[in-house]
PDB file of C-alpha atoms and ligand atoms in Angstrom:
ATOM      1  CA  UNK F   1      45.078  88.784 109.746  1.00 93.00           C
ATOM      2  CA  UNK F   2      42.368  88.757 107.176  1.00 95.00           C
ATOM      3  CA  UNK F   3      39.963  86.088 107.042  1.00 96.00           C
ATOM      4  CA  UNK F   4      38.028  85.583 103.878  1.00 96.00           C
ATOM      5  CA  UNK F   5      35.556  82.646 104.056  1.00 96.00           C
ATOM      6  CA  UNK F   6      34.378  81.051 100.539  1.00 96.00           C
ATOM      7  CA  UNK F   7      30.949  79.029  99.845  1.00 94.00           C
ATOM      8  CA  UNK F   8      33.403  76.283  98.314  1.00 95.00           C
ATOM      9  CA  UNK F   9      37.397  75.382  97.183  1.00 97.00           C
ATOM     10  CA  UNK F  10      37.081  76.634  93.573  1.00 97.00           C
ATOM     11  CA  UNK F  11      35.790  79.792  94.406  1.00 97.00           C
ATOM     12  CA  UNK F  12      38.512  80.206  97.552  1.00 97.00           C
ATOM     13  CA  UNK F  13      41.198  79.250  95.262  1.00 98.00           C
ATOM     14  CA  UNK F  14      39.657  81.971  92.562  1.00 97.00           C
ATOM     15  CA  UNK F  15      39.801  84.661  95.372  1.00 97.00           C
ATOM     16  CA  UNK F  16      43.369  83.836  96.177  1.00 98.00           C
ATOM     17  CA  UNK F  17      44.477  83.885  92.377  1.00 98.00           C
ATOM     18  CA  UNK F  18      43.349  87.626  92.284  1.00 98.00           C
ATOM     19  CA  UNK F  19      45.933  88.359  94.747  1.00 98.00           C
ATOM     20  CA  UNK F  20      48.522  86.661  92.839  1.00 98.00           C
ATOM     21  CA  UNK F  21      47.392  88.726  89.698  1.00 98.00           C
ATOM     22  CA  UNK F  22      47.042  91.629  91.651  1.00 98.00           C
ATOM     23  CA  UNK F  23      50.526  91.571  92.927  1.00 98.00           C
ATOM     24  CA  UNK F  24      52.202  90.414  89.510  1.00 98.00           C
ATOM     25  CA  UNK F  25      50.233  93.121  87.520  1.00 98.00           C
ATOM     26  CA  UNK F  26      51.631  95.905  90.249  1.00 97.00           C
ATOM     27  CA  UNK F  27      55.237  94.156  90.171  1.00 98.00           C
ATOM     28  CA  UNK F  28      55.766  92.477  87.368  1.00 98.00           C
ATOM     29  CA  UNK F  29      59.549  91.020  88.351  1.00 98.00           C
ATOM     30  CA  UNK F  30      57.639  89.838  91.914  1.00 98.00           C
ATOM     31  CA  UNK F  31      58.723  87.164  93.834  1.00 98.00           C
ATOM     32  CA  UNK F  32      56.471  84.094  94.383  1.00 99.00           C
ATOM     33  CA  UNK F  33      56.511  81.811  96.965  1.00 98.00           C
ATOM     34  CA  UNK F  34      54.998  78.258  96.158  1.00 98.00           C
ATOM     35  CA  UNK F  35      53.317  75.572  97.335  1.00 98.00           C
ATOM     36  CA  UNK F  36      52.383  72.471  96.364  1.00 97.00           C
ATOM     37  CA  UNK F  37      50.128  69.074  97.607  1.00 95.00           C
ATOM     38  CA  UNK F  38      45.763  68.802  96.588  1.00 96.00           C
ATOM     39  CA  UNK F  39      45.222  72.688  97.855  1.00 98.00           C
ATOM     40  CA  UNK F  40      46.872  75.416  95.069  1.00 98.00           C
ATOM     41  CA  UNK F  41      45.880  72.628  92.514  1.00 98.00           C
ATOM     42  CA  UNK F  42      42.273  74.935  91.176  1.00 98.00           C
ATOM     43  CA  UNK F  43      44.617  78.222  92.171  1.00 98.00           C
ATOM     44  CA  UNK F  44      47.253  77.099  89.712  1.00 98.00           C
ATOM     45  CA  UNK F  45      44.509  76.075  87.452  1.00 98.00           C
ATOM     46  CA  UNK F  46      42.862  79.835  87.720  1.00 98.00           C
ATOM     47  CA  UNK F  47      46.455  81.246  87.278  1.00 98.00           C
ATOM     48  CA  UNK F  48      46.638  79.149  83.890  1.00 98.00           C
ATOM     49  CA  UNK F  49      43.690  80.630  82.788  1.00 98.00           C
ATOM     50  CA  UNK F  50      44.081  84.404  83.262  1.00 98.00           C
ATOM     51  CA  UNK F  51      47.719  83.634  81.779  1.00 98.00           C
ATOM     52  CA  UNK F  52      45.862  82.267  78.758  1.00 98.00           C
ATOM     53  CA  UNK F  53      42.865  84.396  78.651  1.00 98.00           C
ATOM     54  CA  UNK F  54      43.601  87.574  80.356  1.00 97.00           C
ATOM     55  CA  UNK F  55      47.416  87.459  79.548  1.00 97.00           C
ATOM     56  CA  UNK F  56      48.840  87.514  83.124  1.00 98.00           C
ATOM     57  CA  UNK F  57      52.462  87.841  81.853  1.00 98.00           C
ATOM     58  CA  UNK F  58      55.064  85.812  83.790  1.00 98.00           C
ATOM     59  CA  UNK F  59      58.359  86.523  81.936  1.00 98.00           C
ATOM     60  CA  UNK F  60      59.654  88.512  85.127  1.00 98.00           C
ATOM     61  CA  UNK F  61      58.033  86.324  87.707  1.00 98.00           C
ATOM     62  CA  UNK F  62      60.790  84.565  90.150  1.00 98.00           C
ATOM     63  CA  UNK F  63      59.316  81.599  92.067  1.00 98.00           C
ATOM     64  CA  UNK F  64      60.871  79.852  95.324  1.00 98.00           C
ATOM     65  CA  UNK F  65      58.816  76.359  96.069  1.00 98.00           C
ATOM     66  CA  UNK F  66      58.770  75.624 100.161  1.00 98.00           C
ATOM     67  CA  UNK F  67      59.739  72.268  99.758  1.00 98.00           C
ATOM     68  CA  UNK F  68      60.644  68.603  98.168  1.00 97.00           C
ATOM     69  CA  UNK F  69      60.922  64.951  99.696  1.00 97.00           C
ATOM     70  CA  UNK F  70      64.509  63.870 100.051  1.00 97.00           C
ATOM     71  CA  UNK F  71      65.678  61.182  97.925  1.00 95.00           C
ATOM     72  CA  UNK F  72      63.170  61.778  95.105  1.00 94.00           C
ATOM     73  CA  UNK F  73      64.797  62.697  91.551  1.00 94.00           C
ATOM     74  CA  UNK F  74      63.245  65.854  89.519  1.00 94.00           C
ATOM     75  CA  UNK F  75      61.096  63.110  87.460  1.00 94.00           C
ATOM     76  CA  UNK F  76      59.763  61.273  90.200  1.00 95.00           C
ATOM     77  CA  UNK F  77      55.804  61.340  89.287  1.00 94.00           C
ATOM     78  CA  UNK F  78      55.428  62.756  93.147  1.00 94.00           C
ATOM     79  CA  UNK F  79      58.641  65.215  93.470  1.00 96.00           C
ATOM     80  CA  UNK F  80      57.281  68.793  93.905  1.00 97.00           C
ATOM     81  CA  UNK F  81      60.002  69.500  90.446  1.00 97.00           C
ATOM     82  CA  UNK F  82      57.390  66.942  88.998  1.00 97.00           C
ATOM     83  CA  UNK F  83      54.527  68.849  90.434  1.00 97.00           C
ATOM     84  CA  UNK F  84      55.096  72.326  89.747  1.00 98.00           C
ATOM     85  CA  UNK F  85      56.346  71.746  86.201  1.00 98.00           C
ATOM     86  CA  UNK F  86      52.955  69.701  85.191  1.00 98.00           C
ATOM     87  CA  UNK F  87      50.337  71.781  87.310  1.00 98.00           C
ATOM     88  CA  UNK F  88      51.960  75.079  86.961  1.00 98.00           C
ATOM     89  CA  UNK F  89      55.039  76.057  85.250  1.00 98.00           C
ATOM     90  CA  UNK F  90      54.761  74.063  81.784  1.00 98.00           C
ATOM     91  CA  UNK F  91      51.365  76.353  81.136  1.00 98.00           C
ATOM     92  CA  UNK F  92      52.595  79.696  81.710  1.00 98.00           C
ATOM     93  CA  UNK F  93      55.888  81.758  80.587  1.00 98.00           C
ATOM     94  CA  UNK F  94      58.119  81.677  83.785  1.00 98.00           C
ATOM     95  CA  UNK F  95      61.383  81.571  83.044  1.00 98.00           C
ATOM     96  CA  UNK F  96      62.912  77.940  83.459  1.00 98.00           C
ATOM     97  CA  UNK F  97      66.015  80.224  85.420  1.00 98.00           C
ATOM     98  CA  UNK F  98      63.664  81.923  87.459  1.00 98.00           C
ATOM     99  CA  UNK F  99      62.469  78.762  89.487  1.00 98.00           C
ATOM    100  CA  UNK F 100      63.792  77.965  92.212  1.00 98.00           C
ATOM    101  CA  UNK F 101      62.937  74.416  93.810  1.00 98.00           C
ATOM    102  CA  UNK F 102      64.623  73.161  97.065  1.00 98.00           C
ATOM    103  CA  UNK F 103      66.839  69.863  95.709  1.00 96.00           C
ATOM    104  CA  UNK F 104      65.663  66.585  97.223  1.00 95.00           C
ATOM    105  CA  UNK F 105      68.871  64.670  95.920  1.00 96.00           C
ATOM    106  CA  UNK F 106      72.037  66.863  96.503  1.00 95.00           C
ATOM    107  CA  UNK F 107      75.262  65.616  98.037  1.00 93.00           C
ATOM    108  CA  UNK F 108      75.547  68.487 100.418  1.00 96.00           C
ATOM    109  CA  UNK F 109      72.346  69.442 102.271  1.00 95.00           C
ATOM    110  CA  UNK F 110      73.767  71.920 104.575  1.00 96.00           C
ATOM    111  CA  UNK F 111      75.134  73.746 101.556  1.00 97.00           C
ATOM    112  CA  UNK F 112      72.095  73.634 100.095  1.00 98.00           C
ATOM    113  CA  UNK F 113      69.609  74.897 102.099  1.00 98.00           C
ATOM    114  CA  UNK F 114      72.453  77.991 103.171  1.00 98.00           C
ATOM    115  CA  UNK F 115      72.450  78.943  99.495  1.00 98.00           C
ATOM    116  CA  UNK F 116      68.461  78.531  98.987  1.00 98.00           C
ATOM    117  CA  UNK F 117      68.473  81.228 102.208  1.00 98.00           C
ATOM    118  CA  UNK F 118      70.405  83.086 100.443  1.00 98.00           C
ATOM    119  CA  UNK F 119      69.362  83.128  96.932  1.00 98.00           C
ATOM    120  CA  UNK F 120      65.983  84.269  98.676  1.00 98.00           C
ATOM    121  CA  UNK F 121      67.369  87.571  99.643  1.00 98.00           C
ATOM    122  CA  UNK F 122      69.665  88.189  96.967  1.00 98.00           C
ATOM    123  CA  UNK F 123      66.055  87.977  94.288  1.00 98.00           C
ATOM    124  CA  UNK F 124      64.209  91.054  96.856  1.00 98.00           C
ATOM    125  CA  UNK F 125      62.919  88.641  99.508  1.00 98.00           C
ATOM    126  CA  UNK F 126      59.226  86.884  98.541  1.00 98.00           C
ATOM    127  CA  UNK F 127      56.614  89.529  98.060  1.00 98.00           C
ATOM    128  CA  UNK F 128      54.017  87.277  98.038  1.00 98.00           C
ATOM    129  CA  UNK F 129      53.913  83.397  99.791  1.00 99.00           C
ATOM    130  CA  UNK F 130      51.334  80.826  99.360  1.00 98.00           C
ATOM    131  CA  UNK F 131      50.627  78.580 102.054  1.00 98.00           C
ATOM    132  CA  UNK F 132      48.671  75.238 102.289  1.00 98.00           C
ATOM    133  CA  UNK F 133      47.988  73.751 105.993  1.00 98.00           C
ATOM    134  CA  UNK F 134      48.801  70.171 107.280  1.00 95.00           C
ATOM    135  CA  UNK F 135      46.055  68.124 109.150  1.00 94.00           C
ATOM    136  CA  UNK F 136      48.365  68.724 112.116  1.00 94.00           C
ATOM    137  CA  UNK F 137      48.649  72.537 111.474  1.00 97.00           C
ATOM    138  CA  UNK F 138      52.310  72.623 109.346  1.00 97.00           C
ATOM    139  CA  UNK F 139      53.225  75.267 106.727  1.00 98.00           C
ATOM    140  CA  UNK F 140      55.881  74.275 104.529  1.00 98.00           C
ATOM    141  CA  UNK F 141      57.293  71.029 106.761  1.00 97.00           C
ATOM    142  CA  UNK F 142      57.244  72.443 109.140  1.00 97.00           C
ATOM    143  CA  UNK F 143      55.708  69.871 111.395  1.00 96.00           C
ATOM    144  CA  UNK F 144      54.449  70.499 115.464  1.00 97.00           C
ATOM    145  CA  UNK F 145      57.916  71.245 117.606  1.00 97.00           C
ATOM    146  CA  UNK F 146      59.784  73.035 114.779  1.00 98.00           C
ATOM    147  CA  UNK F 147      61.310  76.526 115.474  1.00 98.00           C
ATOM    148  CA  UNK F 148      58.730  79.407 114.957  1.00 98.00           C
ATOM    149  CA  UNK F 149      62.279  81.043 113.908  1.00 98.00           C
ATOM    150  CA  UNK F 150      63.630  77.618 111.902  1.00 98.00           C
ATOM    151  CA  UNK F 151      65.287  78.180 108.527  1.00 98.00           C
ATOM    152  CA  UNK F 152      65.376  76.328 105.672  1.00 98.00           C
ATOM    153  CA  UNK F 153      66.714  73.154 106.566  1.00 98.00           C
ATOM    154  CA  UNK F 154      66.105  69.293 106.433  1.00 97.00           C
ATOM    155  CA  UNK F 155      63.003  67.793 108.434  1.00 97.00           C
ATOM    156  CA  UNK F 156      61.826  64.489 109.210  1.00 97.00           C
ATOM    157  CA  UNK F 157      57.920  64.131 108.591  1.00 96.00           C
ATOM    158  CA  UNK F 158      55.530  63.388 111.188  1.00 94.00           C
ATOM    159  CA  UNK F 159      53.805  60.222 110.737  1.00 95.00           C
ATOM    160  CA  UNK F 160      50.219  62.423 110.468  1.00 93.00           C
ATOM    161  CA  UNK F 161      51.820  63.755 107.431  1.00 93.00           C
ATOM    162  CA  UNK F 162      53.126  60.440 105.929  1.00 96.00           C
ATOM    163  CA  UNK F 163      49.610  58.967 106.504  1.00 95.00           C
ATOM    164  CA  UNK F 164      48.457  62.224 104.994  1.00 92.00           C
ATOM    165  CA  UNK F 165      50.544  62.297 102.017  1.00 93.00           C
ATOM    166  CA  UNK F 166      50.340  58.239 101.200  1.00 94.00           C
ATOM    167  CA  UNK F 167      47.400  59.201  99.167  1.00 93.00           C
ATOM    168  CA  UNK F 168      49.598  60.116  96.021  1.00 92.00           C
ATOM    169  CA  UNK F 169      51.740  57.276  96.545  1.00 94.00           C
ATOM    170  CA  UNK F 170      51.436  53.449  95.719  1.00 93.00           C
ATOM    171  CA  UNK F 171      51.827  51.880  99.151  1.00 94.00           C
ATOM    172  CA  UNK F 172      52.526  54.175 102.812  1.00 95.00           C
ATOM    173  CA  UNK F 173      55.756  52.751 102.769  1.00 95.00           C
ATOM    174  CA  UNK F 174      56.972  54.637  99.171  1.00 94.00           C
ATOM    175  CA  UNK F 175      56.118  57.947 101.003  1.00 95.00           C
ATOM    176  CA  UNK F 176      59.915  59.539 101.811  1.00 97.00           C
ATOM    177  CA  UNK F 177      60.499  60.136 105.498  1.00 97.00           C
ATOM    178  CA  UNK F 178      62.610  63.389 104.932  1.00 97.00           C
ATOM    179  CA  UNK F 179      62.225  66.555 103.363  1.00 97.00           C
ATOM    180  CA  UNK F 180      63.702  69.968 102.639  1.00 98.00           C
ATOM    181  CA  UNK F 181      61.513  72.777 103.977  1.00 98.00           C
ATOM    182  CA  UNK F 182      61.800  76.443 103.929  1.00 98.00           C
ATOM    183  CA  UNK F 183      61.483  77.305 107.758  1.00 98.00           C
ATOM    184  CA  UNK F 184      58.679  79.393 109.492  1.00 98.00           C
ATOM    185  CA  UNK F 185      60.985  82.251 109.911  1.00 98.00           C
ATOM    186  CA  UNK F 186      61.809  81.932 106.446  1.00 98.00           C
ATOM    187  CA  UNK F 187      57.916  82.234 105.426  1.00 98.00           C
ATOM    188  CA  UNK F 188      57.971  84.814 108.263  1.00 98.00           C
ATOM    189  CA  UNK F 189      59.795  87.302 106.073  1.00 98.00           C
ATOM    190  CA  UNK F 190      57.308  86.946 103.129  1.00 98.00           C
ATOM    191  CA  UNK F 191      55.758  90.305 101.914  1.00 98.00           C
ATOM    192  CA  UNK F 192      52.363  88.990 101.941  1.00 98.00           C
ATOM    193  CA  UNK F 193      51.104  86.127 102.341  1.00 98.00           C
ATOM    194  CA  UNK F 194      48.012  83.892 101.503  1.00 98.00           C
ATOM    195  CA  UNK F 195      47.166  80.451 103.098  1.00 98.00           C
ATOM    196  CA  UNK F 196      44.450  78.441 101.578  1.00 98.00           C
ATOM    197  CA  UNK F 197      42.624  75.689 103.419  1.00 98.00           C
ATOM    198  CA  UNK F 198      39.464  73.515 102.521  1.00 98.00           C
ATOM    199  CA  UNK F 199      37.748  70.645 103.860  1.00 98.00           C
ATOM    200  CA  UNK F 200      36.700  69.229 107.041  1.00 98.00           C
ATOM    201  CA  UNK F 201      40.113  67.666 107.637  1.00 97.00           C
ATOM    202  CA  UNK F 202      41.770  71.262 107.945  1.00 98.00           C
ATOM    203  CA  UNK F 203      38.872  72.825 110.333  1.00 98.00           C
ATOM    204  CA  UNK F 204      40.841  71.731 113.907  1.00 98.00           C
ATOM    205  CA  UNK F 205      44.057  73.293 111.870  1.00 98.00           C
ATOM    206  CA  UNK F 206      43.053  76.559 111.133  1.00 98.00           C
ATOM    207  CA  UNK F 207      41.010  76.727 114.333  1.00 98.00           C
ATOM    208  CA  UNK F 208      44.584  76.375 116.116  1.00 98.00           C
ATOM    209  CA  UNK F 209      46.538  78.771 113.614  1.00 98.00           C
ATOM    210  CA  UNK F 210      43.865  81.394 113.587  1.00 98.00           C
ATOM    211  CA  UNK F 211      42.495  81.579 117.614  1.00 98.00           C
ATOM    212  CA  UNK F 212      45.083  79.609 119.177  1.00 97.00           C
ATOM    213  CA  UNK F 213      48.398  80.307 121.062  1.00 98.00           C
ATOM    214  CA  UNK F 214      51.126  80.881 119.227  1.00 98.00           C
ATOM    215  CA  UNK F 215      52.691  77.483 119.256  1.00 98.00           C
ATOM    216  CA  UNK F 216      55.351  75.462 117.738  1.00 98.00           C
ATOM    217  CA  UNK F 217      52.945  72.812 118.140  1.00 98.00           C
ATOM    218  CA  UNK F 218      50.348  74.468 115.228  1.00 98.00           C
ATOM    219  CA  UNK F 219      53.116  76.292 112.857  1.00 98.00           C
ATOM    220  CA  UNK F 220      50.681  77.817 110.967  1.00 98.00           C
ATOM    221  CA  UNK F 221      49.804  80.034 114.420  1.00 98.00           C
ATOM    222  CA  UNK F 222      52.878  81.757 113.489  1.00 98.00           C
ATOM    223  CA  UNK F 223      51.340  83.866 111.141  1.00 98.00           C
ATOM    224  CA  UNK F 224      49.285  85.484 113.684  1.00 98.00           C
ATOM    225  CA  UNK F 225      52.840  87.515 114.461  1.00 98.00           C
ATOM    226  CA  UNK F 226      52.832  88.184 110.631  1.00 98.00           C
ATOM    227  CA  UNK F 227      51.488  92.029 109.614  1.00 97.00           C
ATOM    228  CA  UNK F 228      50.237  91.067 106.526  1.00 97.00           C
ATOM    229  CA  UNK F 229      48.768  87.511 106.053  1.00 98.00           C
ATOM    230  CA  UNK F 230      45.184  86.766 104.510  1.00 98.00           C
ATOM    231  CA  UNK F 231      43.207  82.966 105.345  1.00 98.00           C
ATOM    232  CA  UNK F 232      41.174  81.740 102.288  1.00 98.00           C
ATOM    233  CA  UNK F 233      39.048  79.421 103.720  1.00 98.00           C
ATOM    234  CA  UNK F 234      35.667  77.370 102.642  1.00 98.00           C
ATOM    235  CA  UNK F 235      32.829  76.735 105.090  1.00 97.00           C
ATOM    236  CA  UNK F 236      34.112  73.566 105.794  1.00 98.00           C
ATOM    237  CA  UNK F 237      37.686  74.408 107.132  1.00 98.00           C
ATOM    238  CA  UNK F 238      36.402  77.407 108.889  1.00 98.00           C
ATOM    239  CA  UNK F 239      33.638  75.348 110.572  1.00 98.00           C
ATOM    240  CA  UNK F 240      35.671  75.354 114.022  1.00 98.00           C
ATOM    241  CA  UNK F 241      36.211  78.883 114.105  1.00 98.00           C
ATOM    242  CA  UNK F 242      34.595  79.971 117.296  1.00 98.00           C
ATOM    243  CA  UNK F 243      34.321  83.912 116.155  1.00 97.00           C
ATOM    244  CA  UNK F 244      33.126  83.036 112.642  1.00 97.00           C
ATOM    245  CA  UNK F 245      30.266  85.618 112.995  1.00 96.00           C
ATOM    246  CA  UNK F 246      32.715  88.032 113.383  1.00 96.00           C
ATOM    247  CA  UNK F 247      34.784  87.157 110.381  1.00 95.00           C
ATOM    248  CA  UNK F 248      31.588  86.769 108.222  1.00 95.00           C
ATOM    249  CA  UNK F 249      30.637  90.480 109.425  1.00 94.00           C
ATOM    250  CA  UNK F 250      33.757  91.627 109.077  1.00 93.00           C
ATOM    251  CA  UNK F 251      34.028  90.954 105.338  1.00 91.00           C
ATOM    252  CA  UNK F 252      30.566  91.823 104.847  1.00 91.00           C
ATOM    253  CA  UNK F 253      31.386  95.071 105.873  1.00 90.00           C
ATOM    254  CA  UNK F 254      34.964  95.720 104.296  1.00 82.00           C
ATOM    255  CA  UNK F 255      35.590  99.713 104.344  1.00 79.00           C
ATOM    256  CA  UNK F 256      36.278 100.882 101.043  1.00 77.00           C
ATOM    257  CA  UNK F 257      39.383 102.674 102.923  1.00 75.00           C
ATOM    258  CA  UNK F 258      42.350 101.128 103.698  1.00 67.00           C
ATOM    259  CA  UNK F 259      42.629  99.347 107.162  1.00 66.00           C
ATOM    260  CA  UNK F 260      44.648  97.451 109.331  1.00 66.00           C
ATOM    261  CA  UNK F 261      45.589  93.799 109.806  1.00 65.00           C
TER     262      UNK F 261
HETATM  263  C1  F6R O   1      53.428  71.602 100.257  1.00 68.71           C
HETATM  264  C2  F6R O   1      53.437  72.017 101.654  1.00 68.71           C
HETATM  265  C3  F6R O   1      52.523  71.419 102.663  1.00 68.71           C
HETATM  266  C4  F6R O   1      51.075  71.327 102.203  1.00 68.71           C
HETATM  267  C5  F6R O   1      50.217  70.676 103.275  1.00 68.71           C
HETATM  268  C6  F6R O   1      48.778  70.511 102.833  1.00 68.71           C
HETATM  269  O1  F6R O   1      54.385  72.318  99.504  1.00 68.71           O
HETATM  270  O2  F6R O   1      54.199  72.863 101.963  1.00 68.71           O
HETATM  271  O3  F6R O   1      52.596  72.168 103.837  1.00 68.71           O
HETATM  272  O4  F6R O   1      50.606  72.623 101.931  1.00 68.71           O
HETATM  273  O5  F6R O   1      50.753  69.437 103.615  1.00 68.71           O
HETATM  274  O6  F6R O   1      48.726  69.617 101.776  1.00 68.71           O
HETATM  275  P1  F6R O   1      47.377  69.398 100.948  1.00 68.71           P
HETATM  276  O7  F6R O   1      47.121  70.671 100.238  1.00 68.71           O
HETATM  277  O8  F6R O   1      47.691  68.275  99.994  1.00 68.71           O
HETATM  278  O9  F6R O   1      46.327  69.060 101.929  1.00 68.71           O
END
């Protein structure tokens, strides 16, 4: 694991888009793995801007989202469709058949999510995923007692993450109770992958996923079996981390040569 630790969100979320670039600009037809919610909001921002400015070129680019609420159509103002398409995909030049969004109102779930598996490894597998963290330590929806080798399937939320998520919503009681997630072994088979976490709120989180057991009870701990996975974190959500000293040394002296994870 690599753990990069940022003075603040905007400048985490600028470190992380580098790594998107840097992977697009060395494989232009890569695959993307998505995320929504408050976190990639100033990473999809960044990506907007080198699209616009620097000319990070899309046009190959084939994107998998983790998630969506069940029962929510494409144009509900809080579907992840909605999301994606006015934070991210309406500014840059992806190709509309190139994104791939789990459906939150098909007749035949099962079907669904065995195709979305599927679909996954007939595009290469995702070369690189990014992650956002629950409160209670999910990736994806993949909420505490879920599979460390789940698939993409459907997943009742936990009431942390309802509470969580009301935020966006009217009233609590519009937030859905369902959603389709990819599962952790389906993140598990990502290339690379980048998780992003700010705030206070996330600190207990990423102290579990980073220097706790691997446990279905912190999902996000899962990526400690991962070989390539890097933390973005600001000094707030790494404020638990018991060897932050180490961390902080550790990217203050990066080797120029290549190393381990
Ligand atoms: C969203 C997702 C979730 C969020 C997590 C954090 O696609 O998969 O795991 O990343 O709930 O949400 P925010 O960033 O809103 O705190």
């Amino acid at each position: 694991m690599q753990i990069i630790v940022s003075e603040g969100y905007e400048e985490l979320c600028k470190a992380a888009a580098k790594v998107v670039a840097k992977t697009i600009n060395s494989k232009p037809n890569a695959v993307l793995g998505l995320a929504t919610g408050s976190t990639p909001l100033a990473l999809y921002k960044e990506l907007i801007r080198m699209h616009k400015e620097d000319g990070l070129d899309f046009s190959q680019v084939t994107t998998f989202n983790l998630d969506e609420y069940v029962g929510l159509p494409k144009t509900h103002y809080q579907s992840y469709h909605y999301f994606m398409h006015e934070n991210l995909f309406k500014h840059i030049n992806v190709p509309q058949q190139n994104i791939y969004i789990p459906s939150g109102t098909t007749d035949n779930y099962e079907a669904f999510c065995d195709w979305y598996e599927r679909r996954i490894k007939e595009c290469g597998g995702v070369d690189l995923q990014v992650l956002g963290i629950g409160s209670d330590g999910h990736i994806a929806f993949n909420e505490p007692s879920s599979s460390l080798g789940s698939r993409t399937r459907i997943k009742t939320l936990a009431r942390q993450t309802i509470q969580d998520n009301a935020r966006f919503f009217d009233k609590i009681q519009d937030v859905p109770i369902y959603a389709i997630t990819m599962g952790v072994g389906t993140i598990l088979e990502a290339r690379t992958i980048i998780l992003l976490a700010s705030g206070k709120g996330k600190a207990p989180a990423i102290a579990g996923a980073i220097e706790g057991p691997v446990t279905s009870m912190n999902t996000a701990s899962a990526l400690q079996l991962h070989p390539d996975t890097i933390f973005f974190l600001d000094r707030d959500a790494a404020s638990e981390l018991k060897m932050i000293d180490y961390y902080l040394w550790i990217q203050e002296k990066a080797p120029s040569f290549p190393r381990g994870n």
